[in-house]
Coordinates of C-alpha atoms in Angstrom, one line a residue:
M1 CA -25.2 -52.1 92.6
E2 CA -25.6 -54.8 89.9
E3 CA -23.2 -54.4 86.8
K4 CA -24.9 -54.0 83.4
K5 CA -23.9 -56.7 80.8
F6 CA -24.7 -57.2 77.1
D7 CA -26.8 -60.2 76.8
K8 CA -26.8 -62.6 73.8
N9 CA -30.0 -61.1 72.3
S10 CA -28.6 -57.6 72.3
I11 CA -25.6 -58.7 70.4
I12 CA -27.7 -60.5 67.7
G13 CA -29.9 -57.4 67.4
F14 CA -27.0 -55.0 66.8
G15 CA -25.6 -57.5 64.2
L16 CA -28.9 -57.5 62.3
I17 CA -29.1 -53.7 62.3
F18 CA -25.5 -53.5 60.9
L19 CA -26.3 -55.9 58.1
I20 CA -29.5 -54.1 57.1
V21 CA -27.6 -50.7 57.0
M22 CA -24.8 -52.2 54.8
W23 CA -27.4 -53.7 52.4
M24 CA -29.2 -50.4 52.0
M25 CA -25.9 -48.5 51.3
Y26 CA -24.9 -51.1 48.7
N27 CA -28.3 -50.8 46.9
S28 CA -28.2 -47.0 47.0
Q29 CA -24.7 -46.9 45.4
K30 CA -25.7 -49.4 42.7
T31 CA -28.8 -47.3 41.9
A32 CA -26.8 -44.1 41.7
Q33 CA -24.3 -45.7 39.3
K34 CA -27.1 -47.0 37.2
E35 CA -28.7 -43.5 37.1
Q36 CA -25.3 -41.9 36.2
A37 CA -24.7 -44.4 33.4
E38 CA -28.2 -43.7 32.0
K39 CA -27.6 -39.9 32.2
A40 CA -24.3 -40.3 30.3
K41 CA -25.9 -42.4 27.7
Q42 CA -28.6 -39.9 27.2
A43 CA -26.1 -37.0 27.0
Q44 CA -24.2 -38.9 24.3
I45 CA -27.5 -39.4 22.3
D46 CA -28.3 -35.7 22.7
K47 CA -24.8 -34.7 21.5
L48 CA -25.1 -36.9 18.4
N49 CA -28.6 -35.5 17.6
K50 CA -27.2 -31.9 18.1
A51 CA -24.3 -32.6 15.8
K52 CA -26.7 -33.6 13.0
Q53 CA -28.5 -30.3 13.4
V54 CA -25.6 -27.8 13.6
P55 CA -23.4 -26.7 10.6
A56 CA -20.2 -28.4 9.7
K57 CA -17.7 -28.1 12.6
E58 CA -14.1 -27.1 12.0
V59 CA -11.7 -29.8 12.7
S60 CA -8.8 -28.8 14.9
K61 CA -5.2 -29.9 14.6
V62 CA -4.7 -33.7 14.9
V63 CA -1.7 -34.8 16.8
V64 CA -1.3 -38.5 16.1
D65 CA 1.8 -40.6 15.5
S66 CA 0.2 -42.2 12.4
T67 CA 1.2 -45.6 11.3
V68 CA -0.6 -47.7 8.7
S69 CA -0.3 -50.8 10.8
D70 CA -1.7 -49.2 14.0
T71 CA -5.4 -49.8 13.7
V72 CA -6.4 -47.8 16.7
K73 CA -4.5 -44.7 15.6
M74 CA -5.9 -45.1 12.0
Q75 CA -9.4 -45.1 13.4
K76 CA -8.6 -41.9 15.3
L77 CA -7.3 -40.3 12.2
E78 CA -10.4 -41.3 10.2
G79 CA -12.6 -40.1 12.9
A80 CA -10.9 -36.7 12.8
L81 CA -10.0 -36.3 9.1
G82 CA -12.4 -38.6 7.2
N83 CA -11.0 -39.4 3.7
F84 CA -8.0 -37.1 4.3
A85 CA -6.7 -39.4 7.1
Y86 CA -4.8 -41.1 4.3
S87 CA -2.4 -38.1 4.0
A88 CA -1.5 -38.4 7.7
T89 CA -0.4 -42.0 7.2
L90 CA 2.3 -41.2 4.6
P91 CA 6.0 -40.9 5.5
S92 CA 5.7 -37.2 4.4
A93 CA 3.3 -36.5 7.4
K94 CA 6.0 -34.7 9.4
E95 CA 7.5 -31.2 9.9
A96 CA 9.7 -31.0 6.8
T97 CA 10.4 -28.5 4.0
T98 CA 11.6 -28.4 0.4
V99 CA 13.6 -25.5 -1.1
L100 CA 13.0 -23.9 -4.5
E101 CA 15.8 -21.6 -5.4
N102 CA 17.3 -19.6 -8.3
D103 CA 19.8 -16.7 -8.5
L104 CA 17.1 -14.2 -7.3
V105 CA 14.9 -15.9 -4.7
K106 CA 14.9 -18.7 -2.2
L107 CA 11.5 -20.2 -1.4
T108 CA 11.0 -22.8 1.4
V109 CA 7.8 -24.8 1.1
S110 CA 6.5 -26.8 4.1
N111 CA 5.0 -30.2 4.1
K112 CA 2.5 -28.9 6.6
G113 CA 0.0 -26.8 4.7
G114 CA 1.9 -27.1 1.4
Y115 CA 2.6 -23.3 1.2
V116 CA 5.6 -21.0 1.2
T117 CA 6.9 -20.5 4.8
E118 CA 10.1 -18.6 3.8
A119 CA 10.7 -16.2 1.0
V120 CA 14.2 -14.6 0.8
L121 CA 15.4 -12.1 -1.9
K122 CA 19.0 -12.9 -2.5
K123 CA 20.0 -9.7 -4.1
Y124 CA 18.8 -7.2 -1.5
E125 CA 19.7 -6.3 2.0
K126 CA 17.4 -4.9 4.6
F127 CA 17.8 -1.6 6.5
A128 CA 21.1 -0.5 4.9
K129 CA 23.7 -1.6 2.4
G130 CA 26.3 -3.9 4.1
S131 CA 23.9 -4.9 6.9
G132 CA 24.4 -8.6 6.0
Q133 CA 20.7 -9.3 6.4
L134 CA 18.8 -10.3 3.3
V135 CA 15.3 -9.1 2.7
E136 CA 12.9 -11.8 4.0
L137 CA 9.3 -11.4 2.9
I138 CA 8.1 -14.5 4.7
K139 CA 9.6 -16.1 7.8
N140 CA 8.7 -17.2 11.3
N141 CA 5.0 -17.9 10.6
N142 CA 4.2 -14.3 9.5
A143 CA 2.2 -15.8 6.5
N144 CA -0.6 -18.3 6.1
F145 CA -2.1 -19.8 3.0
N146 CA -5.2 -21.9 3.6
L147 CA -8.1 -23.6 1.9
A148 CA -11.1 -24.3 4.1
L149 CA -12.4 -27.6 2.7
Q150 CA -16.0 -28.6 3.4
T151 CA -16.4 -32.4 3.3
K152 CA -19.5 -34.4 2.5
D153 CA -19.5 -35.7 6.1
N154 CA -20.1 -32.2 7.4
R155 CA -16.5 -31.3 8.4
V156 CA -14.3 -28.2 7.7
L157 CA -10.7 -29.2 7.2
N158 CA -8.0 -26.5 7.0
T159 CA -5.2 -27.3 4.6
K160 CA -2.7 -25.3 6.7
D161 CA -3.0 -28.0 9.4
L162 CA -2.7 -31.0 7.1
F163 CA 0.4 -32.7 5.6
F164 CA 1.2 -32.6 1.9
E165 CA 3.4 -35.0 0.0
P166 CA 6.3 -33.3 -1.8
T167 CA 7.6 -34.4 -5.2
F168 CA 10.5 -32.3 -6.6
K169 CA 11.9 -32.6 -10.1
Q170 CA 14.0 -30.6 -12.6
V171 CA 12.3 -29.9 -16.0
G172 CA 14.9 -28.4 -18.2
E173 CA 16.1 -25.2 -16.4
N174 CA 12.8 -25.0 -14.4
K175 CA 12.4 -26.4 -10.9
V176 CA 9.1 -28.0 -10.2
L177 CA 7.6 -28.9 -6.8
S178 CA 4.3 -30.8 -6.5
M179 CA 2.7 -30.7 -3.1
K180 CA -0.2 -33.2 -2.8
L181 CA -2.8 -33.5 0.0
K182 CA -4.0 -37.1 -0.6
T183 CA -7.1 -39.0 0.1
G184 CA -5.8 -42.0 -1.7
P185 CA -3.0 -43.1 -4.1
S186 CA -4.5 -41.2 -7.0
T187 CA -6.9 -38.7 -5.4
Y188 CA -5.6 -35.4 -4.0
L189 CA -5.5 -31.7 -3.8
E190 CA -2.3 -30.4 -5.5
Y191 CA -0.3 -27.2 -5.2
N192 CA 2.2 -27.2 -8.1
Y193 CA 5.1 -24.7 -8.0
T194 CA 7.3 -23.9 -11.0
L195 CA 10.3 -21.6 -10.6
K196 CA 12.2 -20.5 -13.7
P197 CA 15.8 -19.2 -13.7
N198 CA 16.4 -15.5 -13.0
D199 CA 12.7 -14.9 -12.3
Y200 CA 10.7 -13.6 -9.4
M201 CA 7.5 -15.1 -10.7
V202 CA 6.4 -18.6 -9.7
D203 CA 3.8 -20.5 -11.6
F204 CA 1.3 -21.8 -9.1
D205 CA -1.4 -24.4 -10.2
L206 CA -4.0 -25.2 -7.7
R207 CA -6.1 -28.2 -8.7
S208 CA -7.9 -31.3 -7.3
Q209 CA -8.2 -34.8 -8.7
G210 CA -10.9 -37.3 -7.7
L211 CA -12.1 -35.2 -4.7
S212 CA -15.7 -34.7 -5.9
S213 CA -16.7 -37.8 -3.8
A214 CA -15.0 -36.4 -0.7
L215 CA -15.8 -32.7 -0.8
N216 CA -19.1 -30.9 -0.7
T217 CA -18.8 -29.3 -4.2
S218 CA -22.2 -27.5 -3.8
K219 CA -20.4 -24.9 -1.7
E220 CA -17.4 -22.9 -2.6
T221 CA -14.0 -23.4 -0.9
N222 CA -12.6 -20.3 0.8
L223 CA -9.1 -19.3 0.0
E224 CA -7.5 -17.5 2.9
W225 CA -4.2 -15.6 2.6
D226 CA -2.6 -13.6 5.5
L227 CA 0.6 -11.7 5.8
K228 CA 2.2 -9.6 8.5
T229 CA 4.8 -7.5 6.6
Y230 CA 8.3 -7.3 8.1
R231 CA 10.0 -3.9 8.2
N232 CA 12.9 -3.8 5.6
E233 CA 13.8 -0.1 5.5
K234 CA 15.6 2.4 7.8
S235 CA 12.5 4.4 8.6
V236 CA 9.6 2.2 9.9
S237 CA 7.1 5.2 9.7
Y238 CA 8.0 6.1 6.1
E239 CA 7.9 2.4 5.0
N240 CA 4.5 2.0 6.7
Q241 CA 3.2 5.1 4.8
N242 CA 4.1 3.4 1.6
A243 CA 2.9 -0.1 2.5
E244 CA -0.5 -0.8 0.8
I245 CA -2.7 -3.4 -0.8
Y246 CA -3.4 -3.0 -4.5
F247 CA -5.7 -5.1 -6.6
Q248 CA -6.9 -5.4 -10.1
Y249 CA -10.6 -6.1 -10.7
G250 CA -13.3 -5.9 -13.3
D251 CA -12.0 -4.6 -16.6
E252 CA -8.4 -4.2 -15.6
K253 CA -9.3 -1.5 -13.0
I254 CA -6.7 -0.8 -10.3
D255 CA -7.5 0.2 -6.8
Y256 CA -6.1 0.1 -3.3
V257 CA -7.5 -0.6 0.2
G258 CA -6.2 2.5 2.0
Q259 CA -4.2 3.4 5.1
G260 CA -5.2 3.1 8.8
K261 CA -6.8 0.6 11.1
D262 CA -9.2 -2.1 9.7
K263 CA -9.5 -0.8 6.2
E264 CA -11.5 -3.1 3.9
E265 CA -12.5 -3.6 0.3
T266 CA -14.7 -6.2 -1.4
P267 CA -13.9 -6.2 -5.1
E268 CA -15.5 -8.5 -7.6
N269 CA -13.6 -10.4 -10.3
A270 CA -10.2 -9.6 -8.8
S271 CA -7.3 -10.9 -11.0
F272 CA -4.4 -10.0 -8.8
I273 CA -4.0 -8.9 -5.2
A274 CA -0.7 -7.3 -4.3
Y275 CA 0.7 -6.9 -0.7
K276 CA 3.1 -4.0 -1.3
Q277 CA 5.8 -3.2 1.3
H278 CA 7.1 0.1 -0.2
F279 CA 10.0 -1.4 -2.1
F280 CA 9.0 -5.1 -2.1
S281 CA 5.8 -6.9 -2.9
T282 CA 4.2 -10.3 -2.5
I283 CA 1.5 -10.7 -5.3
L284 CA -1.0 -13.4 -6.0
L285 CA -2.3 -13.5 -9.5
T286 CA -5.0 -15.7 -11.0
N287 CA -6.1 -16.4 -14.6
T288 CA -9.6 -17.2 -13.3
P289 CA -10.6 -14.0 -11.4
F290 CA -12.0 -14.4 -7.9
K291 CA -15.8 -13.8 -8.3
T292 CA -15.9 -12.1 -4.9
S293 CA -13.2 -11.3 -2.4
K294 CA -12.7 -9.6 1.0
I295 CA -9.4 -7.7 1.4
Q296 CA -8.4 -6.2 4.7
S297 CA -5.5 -4.0 5.7
S298 CA -4.5 -2.8 9.2
T299 CA -1.5 -0.8 10.4
L300 CA 0.8 -2.3 13.0
V301 CA 2.8 0.9 13.6
N302 CA 1.2 2.8 16.4
D303 CA 4.4 3.9 18.1
V304 CA 7.6 4.1 16.0
K305 CA 9.7 3.6 19.2
V306 CA 8.0 0.3 20.0
D307 CA 6.5 -1.1 16.8
T308 CA 9.7 -1.7 14.9
V309 CA 9.3 -5.2 13.5
F310 CA 6.1 -5.2 11.4
T311 CA 4.4 -2.5 9.3
K312 CA 1.0 -3.8 8.2
E313 CA -1.2 -6.8 8.5
F314 CA -2.9 -7.9 5.2
K315 CA -5.7 -10.4 4.8
T316 CA -7.6 -11.8 1.8
K317 CA -10.5 -14.2 1.7
A318 CA -11.8 -15.4 -1.7
P319 CA -14.2 -18.3 -2.5
L320 CA -12.9 -20.8 -5.1
A321 CA -15.6 -22.4 -7.3
F322 CA -15.6 -26.0 -8.4
N323 CA -15.8 -26.7 -12.1
S324 CA -18.5 -28.8 -13.8
K325 CA -16.6 -32.0 -12.9
G326 CA -16.7 -31.1 -9.2
E327 CA -12.9 -30.3 -9.1
L328 CA -10.8 -27.2 -8.3
D329 CA -8.7 -25.9 -11.2
Y330 CA -7.0 -22.6 -10.9
K331 CA -3.9 -21.3 -12.8
M332 CA -2.2 -18.8 -10.6
N333 CA 1.2 -17.1 -10.0
W334 CA 3.1 -15.9 -7.0
Y335 CA 5.4 -12.9 -7.3
F336 CA 8.1 -12.4 -4.6
G337 CA 10.3 -9.5 -5.5
P338 CA 11.1 -5.8 -5.7
T339 CA 8.5 -3.2 -6.4
D340 CA 10.7 -2.0 -9.3
Y341 CA 8.9 -0.4 -12.3
K342 CA 11.2 -2.1 -14.8
V343 CA 10.9 -5.5 -13.3
L344 CA 7.1 -5.3 -12.9
N345 CA 6.6 -3.8 -16.3
S346 CA 8.5 -6.7 -17.9
Y347 CA 5.6 -9.1 -17.1
E348 CA 3.6 -8.1 -20.2
G349 CA -0.1 -8.0 -20.0
K350 CA -0.3 -8.3 -16.2
N351 CA -0.4 -4.6 -15.3
L352 CA 1.8 -5.2 -12.3
D353 CA 3.5 -1.8 -12.7
K354 CA 0.2 -0.2 -11.7
V355 CA 0.9 -1.2 -8.0
I356 CA 3.5 1.6 -8.1
P357 CA 1.7 4.8 -7.1
L358 CA 2.9 7.1 -9.9
G359 CA -0.3 9.2 -9.7
W360 CA -3.5 9.4 -11.6
G361 CA -4.2 11.1 -15.0
I362 CA -1.6 13.5 -16.3
F363 CA 0.7 13.0 -13.2
G364 CA 1.0 9.3 -14.1
W365 CA 1.6 10.0 -17.8
I366 CA 4.4 12.5 -17.0
N367 CA 6.0 9.9 -14.7
R368 CA 5.7 7.0 -17.2
L369 CA 6.5 8.9 -20.4
I370 CA 9.1 11.4 -19.2
F371 CA 10.4 10.9 -15.7
I372 CA 11.0 7.1 -15.7
P373 CA 12.7 6.9 -19.2
L374 CA 14.8 10.1 -18.6
F375 CA 15.9 9.2 -15.1
G376 CA 16.6 5.6 -16.1
F377 CA 18.8 6.7 -18.9
L378 CA 20.8 9.1 -16.7
G379 CA 21.2 6.5 -13.9
G380 CA 22.6 4.1 -16.4
F381 CA 26.0 5.9 -16.6
M382 CA 26.3 8.1 -13.4
T383 CA 25.6 8.0 -9.7
Y384 CA 21.9 8.4 -8.8
G385 CA 22.6 11.6 -6.8
L386 CA 24.3 13.2 -9.8
A387 CA 21.5 11.8 -12.0
I388 CA 18.9 13.7 -9.8
I389 CA 20.8 16.9 -10.3
I390 CA 21.2 16.5 -14.1
F391 CA 17.6 15.3 -14.3
T392 CA 16.4 18.5 -12.5
I393 CA 18.5 20.7 -14.7
L394 CA 17.1 19.2 -17.9
I395 CA 13.5 19.5 -16.6
K396 CA 14.0 23.1 -15.7
I397 CA 15.6 23.9 -19.0
A398 CA 12.7 22.3 -20.8
M399 CA 10.3 24.4 -18.6
S400 CA 12.4 27.7 -19.1
P401 CA 10.2 29.0 -22.1
I402 CA 7.2 28.8 -19.9
T403 CA 9.1 30.4 -17.0
F404 CA 10.1 33.2 -19.4
K405 CA 6.5 33.9 -20.4
S406 CA 5.5 34.0 -16.7
F407 CA 8.2 36.5 -15.8
L408 CA 7.5 38.6 -19.0
S409 CA 3.8 38.8 -18.0
Q410 CA 4.8 39.9 -14.5
A411 CA 7.1 42.5 -16.0
K412 CA 4.3 43.9 -18.2
M413 CA 2.0 44.0 -15.2
K414 CA 4.7 45.8 -13.2
V415 CA 5.0 48.5 -15.9
L416 CA 1.2 49.0 -16.0
R417 CA 0.9 49.3 -12.2
P418 CA 1.0 53.2 -12.2
D419 CA -1.8 53.3 -14.8
I420 CA -3.9 50.8 -12.9
A421 CA -3.3 52.8 -9.7
E422 CA -4.4 56.0 -11.5
I423 CA -7.7 54.3 -12.6
S424 CA -8.3 53.1 -9.0
E425 CA -7.9 56.7 -7.7
K426 CA -10.2 58.3 -10.3
I427 CA -13.0 55.8 -10.5
K428 CA -14.5 54.7 -7.2
D429 CA -17.3 52.4 -8.6
P430 CA -15.9 48.9 -8.6
V431 CA -17.6 47.8 -11.8
K432 CA -16.6 50.8 -13.9
R433 CA -13.1 50.6 -12.4
Q434 CA -12.8 47.0 -13.6
Q435 CA -14.1 47.9 -17.0
E436 CA -11.5 50.6 -17.4
T437 CA -8.8 48.3 -16.1
M438 CA -9.8 45.7 -18.7
K439 CA -9.7 48.3 -21.5
L440 CA -6.2 49.2 -20.4
Y441 CA -5.1 45.6 -20.5
S442 CA -6.6 45.3 -24.0
K443 CA -5.0 48.4 -25.4
A444 CA -1.6 47.5 -23.9
G445 CA -1.8 44.0 -25.2
V446 CA -1.4 42.5 -21.8
N447 CA -3.2 39.3 -20.6
P448 CA -3.5 39.4 -16.7
M449 CA -3.9 35.6 -16.7
A450 CA -0.7 35.1 -18.7
G451 CA 1.3 34.8 -15.5
C452 CA -0.9 32.2 -14.0
I453 CA -1.1 29.9 -17.1
P454 CA 2.6 29.0 -17.1
A455 CA 2.5 28.2 -13.4
L456 CA -0.5 25.9 -14.0
I457 CA 1.4 24.2 -16.7
Q458 CA 4.4 23.6 -14.4
M459 CA 2.2 22.3 -11.5
P460 CA 1.7 18.8 -12.9
F461 CA 5.4 18.3 -13.2
L462 CA 5.8 19.3 -9.6
M463 CA 3.1 17.0 -8.4
A464 CA 4.5 14.2 -10.5
S465 CA 7.8 14.5 -8.8
F466 CA 6.1 14.0 -5.4
R467 CA 5.0 10.6 -6.7
F468 CA 8.0 9.6 -8.7
F469 CA 10.9 9.9 -6.2
P470 CA 9.3 8.1 -3.2
S471 CA 8.5 5.2 -5.6
A472 CA 11.9 5.1 -7.4
F473 CA 13.4 1.7 -6.5
E474 CA 16.7 2.8 -8.1
L475 CA 17.3 5.2 -5.2
R476 CA 17.1 2.5 -2.5
Q477 CA 20.4 2.3 -0.5
Q478 CA 22.2 4.6 -3.1
P479 CA 24.5 7.1 -1.3
F480 CA 25.2 10.7 -2.3
L481 CA 27.4 13.1 -0.3
W482 CA 26.3 12.8 3.3
A483 CA 23.2 10.8 2.6
D484 CA 23.8 7.0 2.8
D485 CA 20.4 6.2 1.2
L486 CA 18.5 8.5 -1.2
S487 CA 15.3 6.6 -0.6
S488 CA 15.4 7.5 3.1
F489 CA 16.1 10.5 5.3
D490 CA 19.6 12.0 5.3
Q491 CA 20.2 12.3 9.1
I492 CA 23.1 14.5 10.1
F493 CA 22.2 14.8 13.8
K494 CA 20.3 12.6 16.2
L495 CA 18.1 14.5 18.7
P496 CA 17.8 13.3 22.3
F497 CA 14.1 13.8 22.1
N498 CA 11.2 13.5 19.7
I499 CA 9.5 16.5 18.1
P500 CA 5.9 15.9 17.1
L501 CA 5.5 15.8 13.3
Y502 CA 9.3 16.5 12.9
G503 CA 10.9 13.4 14.4
D504 CA 14.0 12.6 16.5
H505 CA 16.6 13.6 13.9
V506 CA 17.8 16.5 11.7
S507 CA 18.0 15.9 7.9
L508 CA 20.1 18.4 5.9
F509 CA 18.6 18.2 2.4
P510 CA 15.1 19.4 3.7
I511 CA 16.9 22.4 5.3
L512 CA 18.6 23.3 2.1
A513 CA 15.3 22.9 0.2
A514 CA 13.6 25.1 2.7
I515 CA 16.2 27.9 2.3
A516 CA 16.0 27.7 -1.5
I517 CA 12.2 27.9 -1.5
F518 CA 12.3 30.9 0.9
F519 CA 14.5 32.9 -1.4
Y520 CA 12.5 31.8 -4.5
M521 CA 9.2 32.9 -2.9
K522 CA 10.9 36.1 -1.7
M523 CA 11.8 37.0 -5.2
T524 CA 8.6 36.0 -6.9
S525 CA 6.3 37.5 -4.2
G526 CA 8.1 40.8 -4.5
D527 CA 7.4 41.0 -8.2
N528 CA 3.8 39.9 -7.8
Q529 CA 3.2 42.5 -5.1
M530 CA 4.5 45.3 -7.4
A531 CA 2.6 43.9 -10.4
Q532 CA -0.8 43.4 -8.7
P533 CA -2.5 46.4 -7.0
Q534 CA -4.9 45.8 -4.2
Q535 CA -8.5 45.4 -5.5
E536 CA -11.4 46.6 -3.4
G537 CA -13.4 43.8 -2.0
M538 CA -10.7 41.2 -2.7
P539 CA -8.4 39.5 -0.1
D540 CA -5.1 41.3 0.6
M541 CA -2.8 39.1 -1.5
T542 CA 0.2 41.0 -0.3
K543 CA -0.3 39.9 3.3
M544 CA -1.1 36.3 2.1
M545 CA 2.1 36.1 0.1
K546 CA 4.2 37.5 3.0
M547 CA 2.7 34.7 5.2
M548 CA 3.4 32.0 2.6
I549 CA 7.1 33.1 2.3
Y550 CA 7.6 31.8 5.9
I551 CA 4.9 29.0 6.0
S552 CA 6.2 27.1 2.9
P553 CA 9.8 26.7 4.2
I554 CA 8.5 25.6 7.6
M555 CA 6.2 23.0 6.0
M556 CA 9.2 21.8 3.9
L557 CA 11.3 21.4 7.1
I558 CA 8.6 19.5 9.0
F559 CA 7.1 17.1 6.4
F560 CA 10.3 16.4 4.5
N561 CA 12.5 15.6 7.5
S562 CA 11.6 11.9 7.4
Y563 CA 11.0 11.6 3.7
G564 CA 13.4 10.2 1.2
S565 CA 16.4 12.5 0.7
G566 CA 16.1 12.1 -3.1
L567 CA 12.9 14.1 -3.1
S568 CA 14.4 16.8 -0.9
L569 CA 17.5 16.9 -3.1
Y570 CA 15.2 17.4 -6.2
N571 CA 13.3 20.2 -4.5
F572 CA 16.4 21.9 -3.4
M573 CA 17.9 21.8 -6.9
S574 CA 14.6 22.7 -8.6
N575 CA 14.2 25.9 -6.6
L576 CA 17.9 26.8 -6.8
I577 CA 17.9 26.4 -10.6
T578 CA 14.7 28.4 -10.9
I579 CA 16.3 31.2 -8.9
G580 CA 19.2 31.1 -11.3
I581 CA 17.0 31.1 -14.4
M582 CA 15.0 34.0 -13.0
L583 CA 18.1 36.1 -12.4
V584 CA 19.4 35.3 -16.0
I585 CA 16.0 36.2 -17.6
K586 CA 15.7 39.4 -15.6
K587 CA 19.2 40.5 -16.4
Y588 CA 19.5 39.6 -20.1
F589 CA 16.0 39.0 -21.5
I590 CA 13.6 41.5 -19.8
D591 CA 14.1 45.2 -20.3
S592 CA 11.5 47.3 -18.5
D593 CA 12.1 50.4 -20.7
K594 CA 11.5 48.4 -23.9
I595 CA 8.4 46.7 -22.4
H596 CA 7.1 50.2 -21.4
A597 CA 7.7 51.6 -24.8
Q598 CA 6.0 48.6 -26.5
I599 CA 3.0 49.0 -24.2
Q600 CA 2.7 52.7 -25.0
E601 CA 2.9 51.9 -28.7
N602 CA 0.2 49.2 -28.3
K603 CA -2.1 51.8 -26.7
T604 CA -2.1 53.9 -29.9
K605 CA -3.0 50.9 -32.1
P606 CA -6.6 49.9 -32.8
V607 CA -7.6 47.0 -30.5
K608 CA -9.3 43.9 -31.8
E609 CA -11.6 42.7 -29.1
G610 CA -11.3 39.0 -28.4
K611 CA -14.3 36.8 -27.7
F612 CA -13.5 36.4 -24.0
Q613 CA -12.9 40.1 -23.6
K614 CA -16.2 40.9 -25.4
K615 CA -18.2 38.6 -23.2
L616 CA -16.5 40.0 -20.1
R617 CA -17.3 43.6 -21.2
E618 CA -20.9 42.7 -22.0
A619 CA -21.3 41.0 -18.6
M620 CA -20.0 44.1 -16.9
E621 CA -22.2 46.4 -18.9
Q622 CA -25.3 44.3 -18.0
A623 CA -24.3 44.4 -14.3
E624 CA -23.9 48.2 -14.6
E625 CA -27.4 48.5 -16.2
Q626 CA -29.0 46.3 -13.5
K627 CA -27.3 48.5 -10.8
A628 CA -28.6 51.6 -12.5
K629 CA -32.2 50.2 -12.6
G630 CA -31.9 49.3 -9.0
K631 CA -31.1 52.9 -8.0
K632 CA -34.2 54.1 -9.9

């Protein structure tokens, strides 16, 4: 068999085929690269066209080691920040801080953002006296203060991400810190802080100079202020209940946002916004009210066992308008300090004391005109626990004439009870029975409402106390007997479990208050039952009063167990003193025999019918006539 061999022509043919294939692959790759380049070029053109059509895009943080001599990096900065790239080229464009400090507060202001990143109150400790931990309103990035600047080249720059240049100086006793976000040597946005000695208030001037050419002044600049409030008290739930946003708007009207998740208000012409943390507040005030604003509050305490660091999250957004020269110019103030009535009230004309919830109408008047001055006077020369006791005694002594009239009315009604029962037995018709009963009251000179009126007069004082004691800053961390803090609960025993509504501890003052109110209601309900006979068609008040004797102490135990012990002490002393006054009045001032004799004598005298009694009698007679006509 003849062996097959590759001849010369076959070799040449294979070589040509190889060269043709390689040439085709090269041209194909070159064409693909050209098409890809054209697609990338078109995509870039489309992106630029799209950027011209969309609104201003927010510029993210720029991380560049800026140096004036480095042309490439300067170009990157200008590409990201526009005119504000100048601020990133200064030596101050780094993570650094400046401290403003007096005897009361220590404020740390950051180069980045130009705002306060730490606020420490030097006179107050958190949680408990002797804890060694000062109250810190701002720390560890729990707060933000930002202006969203809209530039003429369609950017949105956030001041919180940009670097300000600090300049510190002492002007007399005042410490002044100027923070400037610069676009050039003499054009900038400035935050100017002035801290005076022994003052919680900081003057804060926000202004711009020469920025009308860089900013879009046809649109307002949004001010954004956020704060997550740190827990500072022993009870996180009680502190959370009293943490609130208050604001003044319009013609010095005061309002609040409310408790719960995602609460919101949109006041117009707001002149101050207060982030209140029960006993401490961070407040922003402005001489030029914010035309509009959006204020939000959200609770961060969903589980008291887990959520123990923060209480609330507060947010404010308010547009700042440019003046006629195209510049920002706002005179403002920051307050970092206690929610103390005396301190807040010392800032005349600012109404800051209104952030303390002393109650509306008559309740607020009683607190401001009576409770605060009297309690402040007593606390000036005695312990606050003893001041509560003396304060309660004085209030009860002042109320004793009203208490006496109430008991006297009950005693008169008690004497008349047999006569009223006799009328009820003889006359079955409800209208006629009521007429005869009213005649008896009139002849005896007894007003059945006289017992209710004194109770109604005392009610505003009781309600005022429920506002006063939880807001009394003086009670914070003040000990008395077994209570180490009259502004918080007085725990005597820690429970190994949690009882819904009650808590995981036992407080003693609420127990004493519950016992006192039980005996007080036992005494008063007994007299009322004897004084007031059951009326046909009316609810059985005897049964209702019997129920209340037990319900009221139980409610006292449940709801006051986690409340401030100062309020529980006041209620305990109030009921105890009232019981004592009742016993004294009954023993030495009310004689049932004399009252009975006086009533019998009054029955023989001619009765002058009052206007109210006349109208009531005429109404009953008309009802009787209508009833008689209906029967016909």
